[in-house]
Coordinates of C-alpha atoms in Angstrom, one line a residue:
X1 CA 0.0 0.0 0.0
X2 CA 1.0 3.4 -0.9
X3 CA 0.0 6.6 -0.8
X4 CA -1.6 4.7 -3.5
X5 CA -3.3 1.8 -2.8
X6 CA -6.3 0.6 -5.2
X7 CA -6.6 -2.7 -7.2
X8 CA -6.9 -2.4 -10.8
X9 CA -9.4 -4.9 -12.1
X10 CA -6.7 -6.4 -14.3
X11 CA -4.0 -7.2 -11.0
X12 CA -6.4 -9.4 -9.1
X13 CA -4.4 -12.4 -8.9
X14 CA -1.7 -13.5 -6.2
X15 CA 1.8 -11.6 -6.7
X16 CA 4.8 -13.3 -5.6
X17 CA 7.8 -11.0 -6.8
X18 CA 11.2 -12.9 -7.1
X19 CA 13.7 -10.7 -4.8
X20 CA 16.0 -10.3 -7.9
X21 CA 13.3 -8.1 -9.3
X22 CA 12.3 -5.4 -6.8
X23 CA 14.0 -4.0 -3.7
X24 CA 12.7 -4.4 -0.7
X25 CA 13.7 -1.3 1.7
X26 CA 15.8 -2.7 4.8
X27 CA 15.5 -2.3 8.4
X28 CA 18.2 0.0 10.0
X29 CA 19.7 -2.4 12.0
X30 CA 20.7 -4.2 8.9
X31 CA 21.9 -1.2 7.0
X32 CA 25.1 -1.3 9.2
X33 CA 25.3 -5.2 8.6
X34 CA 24.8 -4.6 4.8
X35 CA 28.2 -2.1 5.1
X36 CA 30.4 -4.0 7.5
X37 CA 33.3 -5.9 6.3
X38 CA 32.6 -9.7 6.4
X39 CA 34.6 -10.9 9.3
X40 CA 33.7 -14.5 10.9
X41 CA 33.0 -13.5 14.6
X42 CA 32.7 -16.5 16.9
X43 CA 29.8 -14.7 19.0
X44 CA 27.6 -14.6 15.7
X45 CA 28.9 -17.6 13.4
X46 CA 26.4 -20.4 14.9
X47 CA 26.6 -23.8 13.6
X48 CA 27.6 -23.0 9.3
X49 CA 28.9 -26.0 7.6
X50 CA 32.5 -25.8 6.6
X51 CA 32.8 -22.9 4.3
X52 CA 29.8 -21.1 5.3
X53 CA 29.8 -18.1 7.1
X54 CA 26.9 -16.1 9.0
X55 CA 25.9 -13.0 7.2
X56 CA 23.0 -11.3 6.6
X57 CA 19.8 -12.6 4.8
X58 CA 19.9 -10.3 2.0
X59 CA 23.8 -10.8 1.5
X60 CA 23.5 -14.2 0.1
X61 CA 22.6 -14.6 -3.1
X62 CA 21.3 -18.1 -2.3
X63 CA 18.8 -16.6 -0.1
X64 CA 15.6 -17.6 -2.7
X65 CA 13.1 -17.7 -0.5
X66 CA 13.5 -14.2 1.0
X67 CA 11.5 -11.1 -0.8
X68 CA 8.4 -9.5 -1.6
X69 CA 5.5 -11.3 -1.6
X70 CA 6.7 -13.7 1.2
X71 CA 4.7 -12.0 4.4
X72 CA 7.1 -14.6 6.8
X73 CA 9.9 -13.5 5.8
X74 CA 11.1 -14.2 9.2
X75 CA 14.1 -17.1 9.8
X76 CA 13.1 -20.5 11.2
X77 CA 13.0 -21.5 14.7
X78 CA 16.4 -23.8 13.8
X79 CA 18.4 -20.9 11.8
X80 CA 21.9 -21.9 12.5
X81 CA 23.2 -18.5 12.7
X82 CA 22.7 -16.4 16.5
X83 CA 21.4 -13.9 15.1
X84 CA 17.9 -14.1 13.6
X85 CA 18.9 -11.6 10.6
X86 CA 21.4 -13.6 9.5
X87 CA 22.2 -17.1 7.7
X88 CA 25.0 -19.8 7.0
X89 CA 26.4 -18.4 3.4
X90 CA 29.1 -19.7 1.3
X91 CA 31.8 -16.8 0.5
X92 CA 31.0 -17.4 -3.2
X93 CA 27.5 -16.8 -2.5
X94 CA 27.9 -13.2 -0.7
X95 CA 26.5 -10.3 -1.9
X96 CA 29.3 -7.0 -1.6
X97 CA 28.4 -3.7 0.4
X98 CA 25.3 -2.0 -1.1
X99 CA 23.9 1.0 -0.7
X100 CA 20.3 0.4 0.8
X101 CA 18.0 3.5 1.6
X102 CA 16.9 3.7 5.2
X103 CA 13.2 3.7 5.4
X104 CA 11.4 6.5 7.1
X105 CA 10.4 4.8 10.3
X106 CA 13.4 6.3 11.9
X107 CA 12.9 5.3 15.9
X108 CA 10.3 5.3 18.5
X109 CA 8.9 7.0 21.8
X110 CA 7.8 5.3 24.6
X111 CA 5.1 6.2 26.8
X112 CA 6.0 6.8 30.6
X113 CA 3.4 3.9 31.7
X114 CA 4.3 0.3 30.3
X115 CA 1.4 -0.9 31.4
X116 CA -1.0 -1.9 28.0
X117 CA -4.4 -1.6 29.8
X118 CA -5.6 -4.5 28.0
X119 CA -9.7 -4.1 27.1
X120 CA -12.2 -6.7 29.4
X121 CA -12.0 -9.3 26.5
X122 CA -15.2 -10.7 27.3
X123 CA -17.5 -7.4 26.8
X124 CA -15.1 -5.8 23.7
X125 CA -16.2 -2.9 22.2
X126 CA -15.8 -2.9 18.2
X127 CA -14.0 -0.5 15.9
X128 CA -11.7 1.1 18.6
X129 CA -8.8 2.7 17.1
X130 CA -5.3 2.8 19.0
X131 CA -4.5 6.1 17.6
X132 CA -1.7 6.4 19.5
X133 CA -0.6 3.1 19.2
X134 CA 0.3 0.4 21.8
X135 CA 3.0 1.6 24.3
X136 CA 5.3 3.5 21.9
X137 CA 4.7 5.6 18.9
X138 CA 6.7 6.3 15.7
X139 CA 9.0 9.4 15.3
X140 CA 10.0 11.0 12.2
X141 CA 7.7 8.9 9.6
X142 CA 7.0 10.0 6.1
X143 CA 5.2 7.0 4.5
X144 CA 1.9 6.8 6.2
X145 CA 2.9 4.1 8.4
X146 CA 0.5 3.4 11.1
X147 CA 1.0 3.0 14.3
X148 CA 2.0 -0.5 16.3
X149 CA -1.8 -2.1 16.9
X150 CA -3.7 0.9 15.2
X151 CA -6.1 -0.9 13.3
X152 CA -6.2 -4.0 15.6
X153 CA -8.7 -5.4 13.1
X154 CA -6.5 -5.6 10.4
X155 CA -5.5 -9.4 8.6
X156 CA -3.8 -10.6 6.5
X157 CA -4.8 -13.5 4.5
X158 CA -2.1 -16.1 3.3
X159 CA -1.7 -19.1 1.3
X160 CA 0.3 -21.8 2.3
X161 CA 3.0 -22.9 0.1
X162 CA 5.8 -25.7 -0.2
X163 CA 8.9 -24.7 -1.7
X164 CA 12.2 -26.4 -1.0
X165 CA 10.7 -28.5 0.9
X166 CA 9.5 -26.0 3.6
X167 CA 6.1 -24.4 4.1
X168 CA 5.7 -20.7 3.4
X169 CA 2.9 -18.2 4.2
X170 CA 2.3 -16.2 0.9
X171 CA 0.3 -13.4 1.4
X172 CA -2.5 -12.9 -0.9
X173 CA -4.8 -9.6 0.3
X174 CA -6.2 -8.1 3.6
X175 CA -9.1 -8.5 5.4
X176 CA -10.4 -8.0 8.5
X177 CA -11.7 -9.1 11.5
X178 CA -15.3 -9.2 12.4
X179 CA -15.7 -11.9 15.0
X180 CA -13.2 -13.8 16.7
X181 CA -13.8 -16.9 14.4
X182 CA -14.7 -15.0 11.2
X183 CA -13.0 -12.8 8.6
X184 CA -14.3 -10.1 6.1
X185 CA -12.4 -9.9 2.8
X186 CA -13.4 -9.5 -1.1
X187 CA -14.5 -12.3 -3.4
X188 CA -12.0 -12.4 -5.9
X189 CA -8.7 -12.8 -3.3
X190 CA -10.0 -16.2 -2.2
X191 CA -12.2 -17.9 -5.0
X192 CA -11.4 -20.7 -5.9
X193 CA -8.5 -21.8 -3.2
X194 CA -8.9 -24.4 -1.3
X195 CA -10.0 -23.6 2.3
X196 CA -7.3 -26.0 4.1
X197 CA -4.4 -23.7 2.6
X198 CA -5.5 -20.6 3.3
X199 CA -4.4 -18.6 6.8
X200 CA -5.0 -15.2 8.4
X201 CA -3.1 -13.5 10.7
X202 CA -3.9 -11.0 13.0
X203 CA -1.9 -8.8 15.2
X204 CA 0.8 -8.4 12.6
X205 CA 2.6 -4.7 11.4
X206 CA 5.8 -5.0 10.5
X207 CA 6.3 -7.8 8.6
X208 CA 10.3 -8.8 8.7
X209 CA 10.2 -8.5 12.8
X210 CA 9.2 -10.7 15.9
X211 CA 10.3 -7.9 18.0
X212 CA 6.9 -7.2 18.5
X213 CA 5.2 -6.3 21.8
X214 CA 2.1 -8.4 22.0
X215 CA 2.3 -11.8 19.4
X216 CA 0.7 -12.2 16.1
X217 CA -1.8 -14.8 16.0
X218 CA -2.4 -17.8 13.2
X219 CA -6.0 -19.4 12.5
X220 CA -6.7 -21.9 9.3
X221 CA -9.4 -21.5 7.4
X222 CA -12.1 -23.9 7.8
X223 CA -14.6 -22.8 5.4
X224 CA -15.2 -20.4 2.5
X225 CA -18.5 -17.9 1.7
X226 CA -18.8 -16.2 -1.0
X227 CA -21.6 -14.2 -1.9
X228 CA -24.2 -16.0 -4.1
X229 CA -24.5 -13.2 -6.4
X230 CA -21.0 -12.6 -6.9
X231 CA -20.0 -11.6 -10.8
X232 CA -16.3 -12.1 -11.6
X233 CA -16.5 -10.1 -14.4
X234 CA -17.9 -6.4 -13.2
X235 CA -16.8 -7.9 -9.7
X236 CA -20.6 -7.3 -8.2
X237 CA -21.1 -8.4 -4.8
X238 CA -17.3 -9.2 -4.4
X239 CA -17.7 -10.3 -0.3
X240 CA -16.6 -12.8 1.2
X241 CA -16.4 -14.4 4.6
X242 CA -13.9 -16.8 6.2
X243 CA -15.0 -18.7 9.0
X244 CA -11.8 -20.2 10.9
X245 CA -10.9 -23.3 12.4
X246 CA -10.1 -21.5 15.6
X247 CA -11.0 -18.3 17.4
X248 CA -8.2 -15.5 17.6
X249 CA -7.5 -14.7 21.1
X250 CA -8.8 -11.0 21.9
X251 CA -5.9 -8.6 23.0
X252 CA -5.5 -4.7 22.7
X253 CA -4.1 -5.6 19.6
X254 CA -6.6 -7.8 18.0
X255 CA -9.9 -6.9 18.3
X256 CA -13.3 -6.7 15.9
X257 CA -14.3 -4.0 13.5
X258 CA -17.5 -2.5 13.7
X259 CA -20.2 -2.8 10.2
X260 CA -22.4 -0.2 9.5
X261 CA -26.6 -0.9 9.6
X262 CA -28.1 -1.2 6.3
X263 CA -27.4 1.2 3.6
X264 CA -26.1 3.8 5.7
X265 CA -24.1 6.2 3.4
X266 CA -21.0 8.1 4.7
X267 CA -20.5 10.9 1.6
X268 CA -18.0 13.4 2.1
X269 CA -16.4 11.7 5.5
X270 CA -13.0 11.3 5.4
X271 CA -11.9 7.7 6.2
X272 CA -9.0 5.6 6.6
X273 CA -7.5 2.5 4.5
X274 CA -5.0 0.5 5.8
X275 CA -3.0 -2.5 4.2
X276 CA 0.7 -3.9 3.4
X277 CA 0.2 -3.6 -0.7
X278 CA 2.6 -2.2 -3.4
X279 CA 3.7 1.1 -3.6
X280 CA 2.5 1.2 -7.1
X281 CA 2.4 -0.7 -10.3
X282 CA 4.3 -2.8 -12.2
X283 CA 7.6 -4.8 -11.2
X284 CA 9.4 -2.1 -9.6
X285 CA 6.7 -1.1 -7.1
X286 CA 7.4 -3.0 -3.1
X287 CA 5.0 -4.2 -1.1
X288 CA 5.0 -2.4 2.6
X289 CA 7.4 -3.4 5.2
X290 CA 5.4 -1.3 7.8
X291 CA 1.6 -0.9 7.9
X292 CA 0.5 1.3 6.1
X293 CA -2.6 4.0 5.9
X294 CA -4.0 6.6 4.1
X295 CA -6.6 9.5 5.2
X296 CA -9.5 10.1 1.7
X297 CA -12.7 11.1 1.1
X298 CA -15.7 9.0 0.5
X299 CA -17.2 10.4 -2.9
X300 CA -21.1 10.3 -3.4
X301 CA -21.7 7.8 -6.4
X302 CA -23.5 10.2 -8.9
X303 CA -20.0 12.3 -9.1
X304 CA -18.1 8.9 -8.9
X305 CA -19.7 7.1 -11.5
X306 CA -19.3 10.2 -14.0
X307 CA -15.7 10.5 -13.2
X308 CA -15.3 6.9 -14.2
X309 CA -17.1 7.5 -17.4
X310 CA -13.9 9.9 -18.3
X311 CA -11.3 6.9 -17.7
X312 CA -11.5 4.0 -20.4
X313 CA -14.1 2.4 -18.7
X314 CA -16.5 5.1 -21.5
X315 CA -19.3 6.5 -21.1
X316 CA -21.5 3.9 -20.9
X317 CA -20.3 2.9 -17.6
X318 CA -22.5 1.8 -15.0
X319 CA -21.8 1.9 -10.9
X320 CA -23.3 -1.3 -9.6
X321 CA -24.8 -0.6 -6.2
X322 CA -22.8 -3.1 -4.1
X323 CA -19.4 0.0 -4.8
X324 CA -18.8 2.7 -3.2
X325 CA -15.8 5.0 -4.1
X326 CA -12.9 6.9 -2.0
X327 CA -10.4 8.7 -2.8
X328 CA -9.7 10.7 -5.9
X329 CA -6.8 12.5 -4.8
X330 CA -3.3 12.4 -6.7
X331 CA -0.9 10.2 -4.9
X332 CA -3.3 8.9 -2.4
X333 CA -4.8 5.7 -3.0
X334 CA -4.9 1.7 -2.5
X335 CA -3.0 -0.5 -5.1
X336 CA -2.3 -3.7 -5.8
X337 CA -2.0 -5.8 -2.9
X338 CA -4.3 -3.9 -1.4
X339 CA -7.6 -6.0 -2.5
X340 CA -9.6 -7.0 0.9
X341 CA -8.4 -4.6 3.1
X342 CA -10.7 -2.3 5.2
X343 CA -12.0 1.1 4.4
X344 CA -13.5 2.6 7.7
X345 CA -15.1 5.7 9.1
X346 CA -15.4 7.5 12.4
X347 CA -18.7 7.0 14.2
X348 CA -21.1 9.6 14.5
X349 CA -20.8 10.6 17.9
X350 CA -17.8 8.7 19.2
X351 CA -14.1 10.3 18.8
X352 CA -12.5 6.5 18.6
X353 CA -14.8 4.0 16.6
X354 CA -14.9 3.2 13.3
X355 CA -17.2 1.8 10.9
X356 CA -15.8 -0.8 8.3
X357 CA -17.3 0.7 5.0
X358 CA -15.6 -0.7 2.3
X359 CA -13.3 -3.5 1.1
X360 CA -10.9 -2.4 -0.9
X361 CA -11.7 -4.0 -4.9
X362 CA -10.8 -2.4 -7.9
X363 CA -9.7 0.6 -9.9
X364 CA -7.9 2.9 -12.4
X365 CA -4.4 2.9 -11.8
X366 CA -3.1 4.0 -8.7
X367 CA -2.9 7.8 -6.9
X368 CA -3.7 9.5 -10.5
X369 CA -5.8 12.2 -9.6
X370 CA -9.6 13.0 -10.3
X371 CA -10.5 9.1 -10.4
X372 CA -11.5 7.3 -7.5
X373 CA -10.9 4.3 -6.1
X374 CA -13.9 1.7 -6.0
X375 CA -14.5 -0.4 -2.5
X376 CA -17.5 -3.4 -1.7
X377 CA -20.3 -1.7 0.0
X378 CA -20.4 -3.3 2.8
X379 CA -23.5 -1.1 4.2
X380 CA -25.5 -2.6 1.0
X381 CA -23.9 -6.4 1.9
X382 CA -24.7 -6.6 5.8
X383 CA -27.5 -8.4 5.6
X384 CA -25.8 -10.6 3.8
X385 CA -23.3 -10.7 6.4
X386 CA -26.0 -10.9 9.0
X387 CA -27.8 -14.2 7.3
X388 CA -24.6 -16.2 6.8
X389 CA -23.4 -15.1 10.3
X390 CA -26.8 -17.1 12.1
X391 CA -26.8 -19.9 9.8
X392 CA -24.0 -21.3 11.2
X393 CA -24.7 -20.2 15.1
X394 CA -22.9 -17.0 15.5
X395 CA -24.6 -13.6 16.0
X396 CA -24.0 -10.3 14.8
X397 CA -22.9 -8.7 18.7
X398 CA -19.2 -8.5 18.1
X399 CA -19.4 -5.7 15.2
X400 CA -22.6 -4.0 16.4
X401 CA -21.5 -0.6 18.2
X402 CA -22.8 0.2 21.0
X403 CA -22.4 3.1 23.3
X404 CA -21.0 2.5 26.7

């Protein structure tokens, strides 16, 4: 995600970009490492087979399962090597000192009280923002990174993989959390994958670091709904709900999203879309390190539909009632990678909930200006939600807001 961040209707398939394609910005911890002379210390060489040495992930050339697209890009419990940033190398194999940009998130603050005040778990409220984070903020940003357990309803959704005969989690779009067995996405991220290999995580935000304060959590899939009405070509009705195997564990940092009653319309409201997709499109874009988010407008559909008209969609063009747009604003928008992630809105009458009022879908380009980004209206789709929801025994409390 970007400052853009929208989905273009042609780059809604699963994106696995080969690290010798894109760069992927580096912690600054392993800037210095990336500089340093290559010198076999004892107190970081672990167990390397003869002629190996430890050095950083993304010094060795060998490293093929590492880059974008790979959400765990974390080392395995049994990494050889000390140090969790590093891995057994042969000499051959390394990669010389490179110049890698330091991202923005520079350091962090934190508060005087460690304590997290962790909510009362068993009466949550839904769609409360950590605007401030969870016990330390980030200084010196420039990229729209949120903050550590801002949206502690955002997922990601994976797919798991086997590749040298390991299993990977490949992320595939966002989503987010609804109930504590049940995740929101869009349609076209999960059609036609079988439920037993797909995953979600919650509680994640920076992707290449266990140095997290509270955990991330894994569920599997146990079953797939999509909405009956779906169309894969115009992408109408593109909802869908994951019901998991296993309830997440409520913490400050993983907690429900609120949904909007029926057909409530939020015109003119600034909102906020979150998500780890590319910085743009094409092979040179990154996927996000960091969580990101962006701050847009929701545009009524009269004006969105006729600016759509102008793009190459013609003038024919028809809004089907299950979009609304955002956005519309040069250089801030969702993009590819972005596809299931939440669109929300503040409350009326509360300074710290949120509405979930879109799902990020489709759109033209990414950032251009004038054109706005298309989301699932998720107002239009919650009875939907709300049928499929009490078919199989759960009810509707855990995203209904209620004033306390």
């Amino acid at each position: 995600m970007w400052k853009p961040f929208v989905l273009t209707v042609v780059l809604l398939r699963i994106i696995l970009i080969d690290a010798s394609e894109v760069s992927t910005p580096t912690p600054p911890v392993a800037v210095a490492a990336l500089n340093r002379p290559i010198v076999a210390d004892p107190k970081t060489q672990g167990n390397c087979q003869r002629g190996q040495i430890c050095v950083l992930k993304l010094r060795c050339s060998n490293a093929s399962t590492a880059g974008s697209g790979l959400l765990d890009v974390r080392f395995q419990d049994d990494n050889p090597c000390r140090d969790r940033q590093m891995q057994c190398c042969y000499e051959n194999d390394i990669i010389g000192p490179t110049v890698v940009p330091l991202p923005h998130v520079l350091s962090y603050t934190t508060p005087r009280s460690p304590r997290l005040d962790l909510p009362d778990v068993k009466q949550p409220v839904c769609g409360q923002r950590n605007s401030d984070g969870i016990r330390f903020r980030i200084i010196g940003y420039e990229s729209n990174e949120a903050e550590y357990g801002e949206f502690p309803w955002m997922i990601a959704v994976m797919m798991q993989e086997k590749a040298f005969s390991q299993l990977f989690n490949v992320y595939i779009s966002g989503g987010s959390l609804i109930h504590p067995k049940v995740v929101l996405t869009c349609a076209h991220c999960v059609q036609n994958r079988p439920p037993g290999q797909l995953k979600v995580r919650a509680g994640e935000w920076d992707t290449q670091s266990k140095n997290e304060i509270l955990p991330h959590q894994d569920r599997l899939v146990a079953e797939i709904s999509i909405h009956r009405e779906y169309f894969i070509v115009g992408l109408y009705n593109d909802i869908a709900l994951l019901f998991l195997e296993v309830p997440f564990n409520l913490d400050k940092g993983i907690q429900a999203v609120c949904l909007p009653p029926p057909e409530l319309t939020f015109d003119e409201q600034r909102c906020l879309v979150s998500g780890w997709g590319k910085n743009g499109i094409g092979s040179r874009s990154d996927y996000q390190i960091i969580l990101k988010k962006i701050d847009i407008p929701v545009v009524p559909r009269e004006r969105c539909e006729s600016l759509l008209r102008k793009t190459r969609l013609g003038t024919r063009f028809q809004l089907h009632e299950s979009f609304i747009c955002a956005g519309g604003e040069k250089g801030q928008d969702a993009c590819e990678g972005d596809g299931g992630s939440p669109l929300v809105c503040p409350i009326e009458g509360s300074i710290k909930h949120y509405y979930q009022v879109g799902i990020v879908a489709w759109g033209i380009g990414c950032g251009l200006g004038k054109t706005p980004g298309v989301y699932v209206n998720v107002a239009h789709l919650r009875n939907w939600i709300d049928q499929e929801m009490s078919g199989r025994g759960l009810d509707g409390e855990s995203y209904s807001f209620s004033k306390l």
